[in-house]
Amino acid sequence: NQDLFRFVRELIRMRLMRESAQQQRYPMNLREMLEQRLIAWHGVRLNEPDWSDHSHSLAFTVTSISGNTRMHYMINAWTEPLEFELEITAKSPWKRWIDTSLPSPKDIVSWEEAPKVSGSTYKLKPFSVVVLVAIR
């Protein structure tokens, strides 16, 4: 499947970017951020994760130690669309890096080409994952 191959290739490209000359701009990978515990858990509402057995959604924000890079993950495992609250900040707007509900090649784009996300919410389609990035 060419679309899946392209999606995985883009994920790998972003990982390799960290290891290249771009390391100054992207100082940590997700594993390193999680190990440092710079993570905030959410549900469809900010800072209100639903840890119950019947929950079908989760969101979390990972921030680099420097605070220059943030990634906001949203997961909708429900059969209906869900509206997720977003933190609004003037310093660095959210940009949509991944939305698995979109057709290829819009499902994943480079961080440089990622479209800005406006508003205080993001609507996730059923069974989809979205990753937003904010880089200062």
Coordinates of N, CA, C and O in Angstrom, one line a residue:
N1 N 0.8 -1.2 0.0 CA 0.0 0.0 0.0 C 0.9 1.2 0.0 O 1.6 1.5 1.0
Q2 N 0.8 2.0 -1.1 CA 1.6 3.2 -1.2 C 1.4 4.3 -0.2 O 2.3 5.0 0.3
D3 N 0.1 4.4 0.2 CA -0.2 5.4 1.2 C 0.4 5.1 2.6 O 0.9 6.0 3.3
L4 N 0.3 3.9 3.0 CA 0.9 3.5 4.3 C 2.4 3.6 4.2 O 3.0 4.1 5.1
F5 N 3.0 3.2 3.1 CA 4.5 3.4 2.9 C 4.9 4.9 3.0 O 5.8 5.2 3.7
R6 N 4.1 5.8 2.4 CA 4.4 7.2 2.5 C 4.3 7.7 3.9 O 5.1 8.5 4.4
F7 N 3.2 7.3 4.6 CA 3.0 7.7 6.0 C 4.2 7.3 6.9 O 4.7 8.1 7.6
V8 N 4.6 6.1 6.8 CA 5.7 5.6 7.6 C 7.0 6.2 7.2 O 7.8 6.6 8.1
R9 N 7.2 6.5 6.0 CA 8.4 7.1 5.5 C 8.5 8.5 6.1 O 9.6 9.0 6.5
E10 N 7.4 9.2 6.2 CA 7.4 10.6 6.7 C 7.7 10.6 8.2 O 8.4 11.4 8.8
L11 N 7.1 9.6 8.9 CA 7.5 9.4 10.4 C 9.0 9.2 10.5 O 9.6 9.8 11.4
I12 N 9.5 8.4 9.7 CA 11.0 8.1 9.8 C 11.8 9.3 9.5 O 12.8 9.6 10.1
R13 N 11.3 10.0 8.5 CA 12.0 11.3 8.1 C 12.1 12.2 9.2 O 13.1 12.8 9.5
M14 N 11.0 12.4 9.9 CA 11.0 13.3 11.1 C 11.9 12.8 12.2 O 12.6 13.6 12.8
R15 N 12.0 11.5 12.4 CA 12.9 11.0 13.4 C 14.3 11.2 13.0 O 15.2 11.6 13.8
L16 N 14.7 11.0 11.7 CA 16.0 11.2 11.2 C 16.4 12.7 11.3 O 17.6 13.0 11.5
M17 N 15.4 13.6 11.1 CA 15.7 15.0 11.1 C 16.3 15.4 12.5 O 17.2 16.2 12.5
R18 N 15.8 14.7 13.5 CA 16.3 15.0 14.9 C 17.8 14.7 14.9 O 18.6 15.3 15.6
E19 N 18.2 13.6 14.3 CA 19.6 13.1 14.4 C 20.5 13.8 13.4 O 21.7 13.6 13.4
S20 N 20.0 14.7 12.5 CA 20.8 15.4 11.6 C 21.2 16.8 12.1 O 21.1 17.1 13.3
A21 N 21.5 17.7 11.2 CA 21.9 19.0 11.5 C 20.7 19.8 12.2 O 21.0 20.8 12.8
Q22 N 19.5 19.3 12.0 CA 18.3 20.0 12.6 C 18.2 19.7 14.1 O 17.3 20.2 14.8
Q23 N 19.2 19.0 14.7 CA 19.1 18.6 16.1 C 18.9 19.9 17.0 O 18.3 19.8 18.1
Q24 N 19.5 21.0 16.7 CA 19.4 22.2 17.5 C 17.9 22.6 17.6 O 17.5 23.1 18.6
R25 N 17.2 22.5 16.5 CA 15.8 22.9 16.5 C 14.8 21.9 17.1 O 13.9 22.3 17.8
Y26 N 15.1 20.7 17.0 CA 14.3 19.6 17.6 C 15.1 18.9 18.6 O 15.7 17.8 18.3
P27 N 15.3 19.4 19.8 CA 16.3 18.8 20.7 C 16.0 17.5 21.4 O 16.9 16.9 21.9
M28 N 14.7 17.0 21.3 CA 14.4 15.8 22.0 C 13.4 15.0 21.2 O 12.6 15.5 20.5
N29 N 13.5 13.7 21.3 CA 12.5 12.8 20.7 C 11.4 12.5 21.7 O 11.5 12.9 22.9
L30 N 10.3 11.9 21.3 CA 9.2 11.7 22.2 C 9.6 10.8 23.4 O 9.2 11.1 24.5
R31 N 10.4 9.8 23.1 CA 10.8 8.9 24.3 C 11.6 9.7 25.3 O 11.3 9.6 26.5
E32 N 12.5 10.6 24.9 CA 13.2 11.4 25.8 C 12.3 12.4 26.6 O 12.5 12.6 27.8
M33 N 11.3 13.0 25.9 CA 10.4 13.9 26.6 C 9.6 13.1 27.6 O 9.4 13.6 28.7
L34 N 9.1 11.9 27.3 CA 8.3 11.1 28.2 C 9.1 10.7 29.4 O 8.6 10.7 30.5
E35 N 10.4 10.4 29.2 CA 11.3 10.0 30.3 C 11.4 11.2 31.3 O 11.6 11.0 32.5
Q36 N 11.4 12.4 30.8 CA 11.6 13.6 31.6 C 10.3 14.0 32.3 O 10.2 14.9 33.1
R37 N 9.2 13.3 31.9 CA 7.8 13.5 32.5 C 7.3 14.9 32.3 O 6.5 15.5 33.1
L38 N 7.6 15.5 31.2 CA 7.0 16.8 30.8 C 5.8 16.5 30.0 O 5.7 16.8 28.8
I39 N 4.8 16.0 30.7 CA 3.6 15.6 30.0 C 2.4 16.0 30.8 O 2.4 15.9 32.0
A40 N 1.3 16.4 30.1 CA 0.1 16.8 30.7 C -1.0 15.9 30.1 O -1.1 15.9 28.9
W41 N -1.8 15.3 30.9 CA -2.9 14.4 30.4 C -4.2 15.1 30.3 O -4.5 15.9 31.2
H42 N -4.9 14.8 29.3 CA -6.2 15.4 29.0 C -7.2 14.3 28.6 O -6.9 13.2 28.2
G43 N -8.5 14.7 28.6 CA -9.5 14.0 27.9 C -10.0 14.9 26.8 O -9.2 15.6 26.1
V44 N -11.3 14.9 26.5 CA -11.8 15.9 25.5 C -11.7 17.3 26.1 O -11.7 18.3 25.3
R45 N -11.6 17.4 27.4 CA -11.4 18.7 28.1 C -10.0 18.7 28.6 O -9.5 17.7 29.1
L46 N -9.4 19.9 28.5 CA -8.0 20.0 29.0 C -7.9 19.7 30.5 O -8.7 20.1 31.3
N47 N -6.8 19.0 30.8 CA -6.5 18.6 32.2 C -7.6 17.8 32.9 O -7.6 17.7 34.1
E48 N -8.4 17.1 32.1 CA -9.5 16.2 32.6 C -9.5 14.9 31.9 O -10.4 14.5 31.2
P49 N -8.4 14.1 32.1 CA -8.4 12.8 31.5 C -9.4 11.9 32.1 O -9.7 11.9 33.3
D50 N -10.0 11.0 31.3 CA -11.0 10.1 31.7 C -10.3 8.7 31.7 O -10.2 8.1 30.7
W51 N -10.0 8.3 32.9 CA -9.3 7.0 33.1 C -10.2 5.8 33.3 O -9.8 4.7 33.6
S52 N -11.5 6.0 33.1 CA -12.5 5.0 33.4 C -12.4 3.9 32.4 O -11.9 4.1 31.3
D53 N -12.9 2.7 32.7 CA -12.9 1.5 31.8 C -13.7 1.8 30.5 O -13.4 1.1 29.5
H54 N -14.7 2.6 30.5 CA -15.5 2.9 29.3 C -15.1 4.0 28.5 O -15.7 4.4 27.5
S55 N -13.9 4.7 28.9 CA -13.4 5.8 28.1 C -13.0 5.4 26.7 O -12.3 4.3 26.6
H56 N -13.2 6.2 25.7 CA -12.8 6.0 24.4 C -12.0 7.1 23.8 O -11.8 7.2 22.6
S57 N -11.4 7.9 24.6 CA -10.6 9.1 24.2 C -9.5 9.4 25.2 O -9.7 9.1 26.4
L58 N -8.5 10.0 24.6 CA -7.4 10.4 25.5 C -6.6 11.5 24.7 O -6.5 11.4 23.5
A59 N -6.0 12.4 25.4 CA -5.2 13.4 24.8 C -4.0 13.7 25.8 O -4.2 13.5 27.0
F60 N -2.9 14.1 25.3 CA -1.8 14.5 26.1 C -0.9 15.4 25.4 O -0.8 15.4 24.2
T61 N -0.2 16.3 26.2 CA 0.7 17.3 25.6 C 2.1 17.0 26.2 O 2.2 16.8 27.4
V62 N 3.0 16.9 25.3 CA 4.4 16.6 25.7 C 5.2 17.9 25.3 O 5.1 18.4 24.2
T63 N 6.0 18.4 26.3 CA 6.8 19.6 26.1 C 8.3 19.3 26.3 O 8.6 18.6 27.2
S64 N 9.1 19.9 25.4 CA 10.5 19.7 25.6 C 11.0 20.5 26.8 O 10.3 21.4 27.3
I65 N 12.1 20.1 27.4 CA 12.6 20.7 28.6 C 12.8 22.2 28.4 O 12.5 23.0 29.3
S66 N 13.2 22.6 27.2 CA 13.4 24.0 26.9 C 12.1 24.8 26.8 O 12.1 26.0 26.9
G67 N 11.0 24.0 26.5 CA 9.7 24.7 26.3 C 9.5 25.1 24.9 O 8.5 25.7 24.5
N68 N 10.5 24.9 24.0 CA 10.4 25.4 22.6 C 9.6 24.5 21.7 O 9.1 25.0 20.7
T69 N 9.5 23.2 22.1 CA 8.7 22.3 21.2 C 7.6 21.6 22.1 O 7.9 21.1 23.2
R70 N 6.4 21.7 21.5 CA 5.3 21.0 22.2 C 4.6 20.1 21.1 O 4.5 20.5 20.0
M71 N 4.1 18.9 21.6 CA 3.4 18.1 20.7 C 2.1 17.7 21.5 O 2.2 17.3 22.7
H72 N 1.0 17.8 20.8 CA -0.3 17.5 21.5 C -1.0 16.4 20.7 O -1.3 16.5 19.5
Y73 N -1.1 15.2 21.4 CA -1.7 14.0 20.8 C -3.2 13.9 21.2 O -3.5 14.1 22.4
M74 N -4.0 13.5 20.3 CA -5.4 13.3 20.6 C -5.9 12.0 19.9 O -5.6 11.8 18.8
I75 N -6.5 11.2 20.7 CA -6.9 9.8 20.2 C -8.4 9.7 20.4 O -8.9 9.8 21.5
N76 N -9.2 9.3 19.3 CA -10.6 9.1 19.4 C -10.9 7.6 19.0 O -10.8 7.3 17.8
A77 N -11.2 6.8 20.0 CA -11.5 5.4 19.7 C -13.0 5.2 19.8 O -13.4 4.0 19.9
W78 N -13.8 6.2 19.7 CA -15.2 6.1 19.8 C -15.8 6.1 18.4 O -15.2 6.4 17.4
T79 N -17.1 5.6 18.3 CA -17.7 5.5 17.0 C -18.3 6.8 16.4 O -18.8 6.9 15.3
E80 N -18.2 7.9 17.2 CA -18.7 9.2 16.8 C -17.6 10.2 16.9 O -16.6 10.0 17.6
P81 N -17.7 11.3 16.2 CA -16.7 12.4 16.3 C -16.7 13.0 17.7 O -17.7 13.0 18.3
L82 N -15.5 13.4 18.1 CA -15.4 14.0 19.4 C -14.6 15.4 19.3 O -13.7 15.5 18.5
E83 N -15.1 16.4 20.0 CA -14.5 17.7 20.0 C -13.5 17.8 21.2 O -13.9 17.7 22.3
F84 N -12.2 18.0 20.9 CA -11.2 18.1 21.9 C -10.8 19.6 22.2 O -10.6 20.3 21.2
E85 N -10.7 20.0 23.4 CA -10.3 21.3 23.7 C -8.8 21.5 23.5 O -8.0 20.5 23.7
L86 N -8.4 22.7 23.0 CA -7.0 23.0 22.8 C -6.5 24.1 23.7 O -7.3 25.1 23.9
E87 N -5.3 24.0 24.1 CA -4.7 25.2 24.8 C -4.4 26.2 23.8 O -3.8 26.0 22.7
I88 N -4.8 27.4 24.1 CA -4.5 28.6 23.2 C -3.3 29.3 23.7 O -3.3 29.7 24.9
T89 N -2.4 29.6 22.9 CA -1.2 30.3 23.2 C -0.8 31.2 22.1 O -0.8 30.8 20.9
A90 N -0.4 32.4 22.4 CA 0.0 33.4 21.3 C 1.5 33.1 20.9 O 1.9 33.5 19.9
K91 N 2.3 32.5 21.8 CA 3.7 32.3 21.5 C 4.0 31.4 20.3 O 4.8 31.7 19.5
S92 N 3.3 30.3 20.2 CA 3.5 29.4 19.1 C 2.2 28.7 18.8 O 1.7 27.9 19.6
P93 N 1.6 29.0 17.7 CA 0.3 28.3 17.3 C 0.5 26.9 17.0 O 1.5 26.4 16.6
W94 N -0.6 26.1 17.3 CA -0.6 24.7 16.9 C -0.7 24.6 15.4 O -1.3 25.3 14.7
K95 N 0.1 23.5 14.9 CA 0.0 23.2 13.5 C -0.3 21.7 13.4 O 0.2 20.9 14.2
R96 N -1.1 21.3 12.5 CA -1.6 19.9 12.3 C -0.5 19.1 11.6 O -0.3 19.3 10.4
W97 N 0.2 18.2 12.3 CA 1.2 17.4 11.7 C 0.6 16.1 11.1 O 0.8 15.7 10.0
I98 N -0.3 15.4 12.0 CA -0.9 14.1 11.6 C -2.4 14.2 11.9 O -2.8 14.7 13.0
D99 N -3.2 13.7 11.0 CA -4.6 13.5 11.2 C -4.9 12.2 10.4 O -5.0 12.3 9.2
T100 N -5.0 11.1 11.1 CA -5.2 9.8 10.3 C -6.5 9.7 9.6 O -6.7 8.8 8.8
S101 N -7.5 10.6 9.9 CA -8.8 10.5 9.2 C -8.7 11.2 7.9 O -9.6 11.0 7.1
L102 N -7.7 12.0 7.6 CA -7.6 12.7 6.3 C -7.0 11.7 5.2 O -6.2 10.8 5.5
P103 N -7.4 12.0 4.0 CA -6.9 11.1 2.9 C -5.4 11.4 2.7 O -4.9 12.5 2.9
S104 N -4.7 10.4 2.1 CA -3.3 10.6 1.8 C -3.2 11.6 0.6 O -4.1 11.6 -0.3
P105 N -2.3 12.5 0.6 CA -1.1 12.7 1.5 C -1.3 13.8 2.6 O -0.4 14.2 3.2
K106 N -2.6 14.1 2.9 CA -2.8 15.1 3.9 C -2.8 14.5 5.3 O -2.8 15.2 6.3
D107 N -2.8 13.2 5.4 CA -2.8 12.5 6.7 C -1.5 12.8 7.6 O -1.6 12.8 8.8
I108 N -0.4 13.0 6.9 CA 0.8 13.4 7.6 C 1.6 14.3 6.6 O 1.7 14.1 5.4
V109 N 2.1 15.4 7.2 CA 2.9 16.4 6.4 C 4.1 16.8 7.2 O 4.2 16.5 8.4
S110 N 5.1 17.4 6.5 CA 6.2 17.9 7.3 C 5.8 19.0 8.2 O 4.8 19.7 8.0
W111 N 6.6 19.2 9.3 CA 6.3 20.2 10.2 C 6.3 21.6 9.6 O 5.5 22.5 10.0
E112 N 7.2 21.8 8.6 CA 7.2 23.1 8.0 C 6.0 23.3 7.1 O 5.6 24.5 7.0
E113 N 5.4 22.3 6.6 CA 4.2 22.5 5.7 C 2.9 22.3 6.5 O 1.8 22.5 5.9
A114 N 2.9 22.0 7.8 CA 1.7 21.7 8.6 C 0.8 23.0 8.6 O 1.3 24.0 9.0
P115 N -0.5 22.8 8.4 CA -1.4 24.0 8.4 C -1.6 24.4 9.9 O -1.7 23.5 10.8
K116 N -1.8 25.7 10.1 CA -2.1 26.2 11.4 C -3.5 25.7 11.8 O -4.4 25.6 11.0
V117 N -3.7 25.5 13.1 CA -5.0 25.2 13.6 C -5.6 26.4 14.4 O -4.9 26.9 15.3
S118 N -6.7 26.8 14.0 CA -7.3 28.0 14.6 C -8.5 27.5 15.5 O -9.0 26.5 15.3
G119 N -8.8 28.3 16.5 CA -9.9 28.0 17.4 C -9.4 27.3 18.7 O -8.2 26.9 18.8
S120 N -10.3 27.0 19.5 CA -10.0 26.5 20.8 C -10.4 25.0 20.9 O -10.3 24.4 22.0
T121 N -10.8 24.4 19.8 CA -11.2 23.0 19.8 C -10.7 22.3 18.5 O -10.5 23.1 17.5
Y122 N -10.6 21.0 18.5 CA -10.3 20.3 17.3 C -11.2 19.1 17.2 O -11.3 18.3 18.2
K123 N -12.0 18.9 16.1 CA -12.9 17.8 16.0 C -12.2 16.6 15.4 O -11.8 16.6 14.2
L124 N -12.2 15.5 16.2 CA -11.6 14.2 15.7 C -12.7 13.3 15.1 O -13.7 13.1 15.8
K125 N -12.5 12.8 14.0 CA -13.4 11.8 13.4 C -13.3 10.5 14.2 O -12.3 10.3 14.9
P126 N -14.2 9.6 14.1 CA -14.1 8.3 14.8 C -12.9 7.5 14.4 O -12.4 7.6 13.3
F127 N -12.3 6.8 15.4 CA -11.2 6.0 15.2 C -10.0 6.7 14.5 O -9.5 6.2 13.6
S128 N -9.6 7.8 15.1 CA -8.6 8.6 14.5 C -7.6 9.1 15.5 O -7.9 9.2 16.7
V129 N -6.4 9.5 15.1 CA -5.4 10.0 15.9 C -4.9 11.3 15.2 O -4.7 11.4 14.0
V130 N -4.7 12.4 16.1 CA -4.2 13.6 15.6 C -3.0 14.1 16.4 O -3.1 13.9 17.6
V131 N -2.0 14.6 15.7 CA -0.8 15.1 16.5 C -0.6 16.5 16.0 O -0.4 16.8 14.8
L132 N -0.7 17.5 16.9 CA -0.4 18.9 16.6 C 1.0 19.2 17.2 O 1.4 18.6 18.2
V133 N 1.7 20.1 16.5 CA 3.0 20.6 17.0 C 3.0 22.1 17.1 O 2.3 22.8 16.4
A134 N 3.8 22.6 18.1 CA 4.0 24.0 18.2 C 5.5 24.2 18.5 O 6.1 23.6 19.5
I135 N 6.2 24.9 17.6 CA 7.6 25.2 17.7 C 7.9 26.6 17.8 O 7.4 27.4 16.9
R136 N 8.7 27.1 18.8 CA 9.1 28.5 18.8 C 10.4 28.7 18.1 O 11.2 27.9 18.1

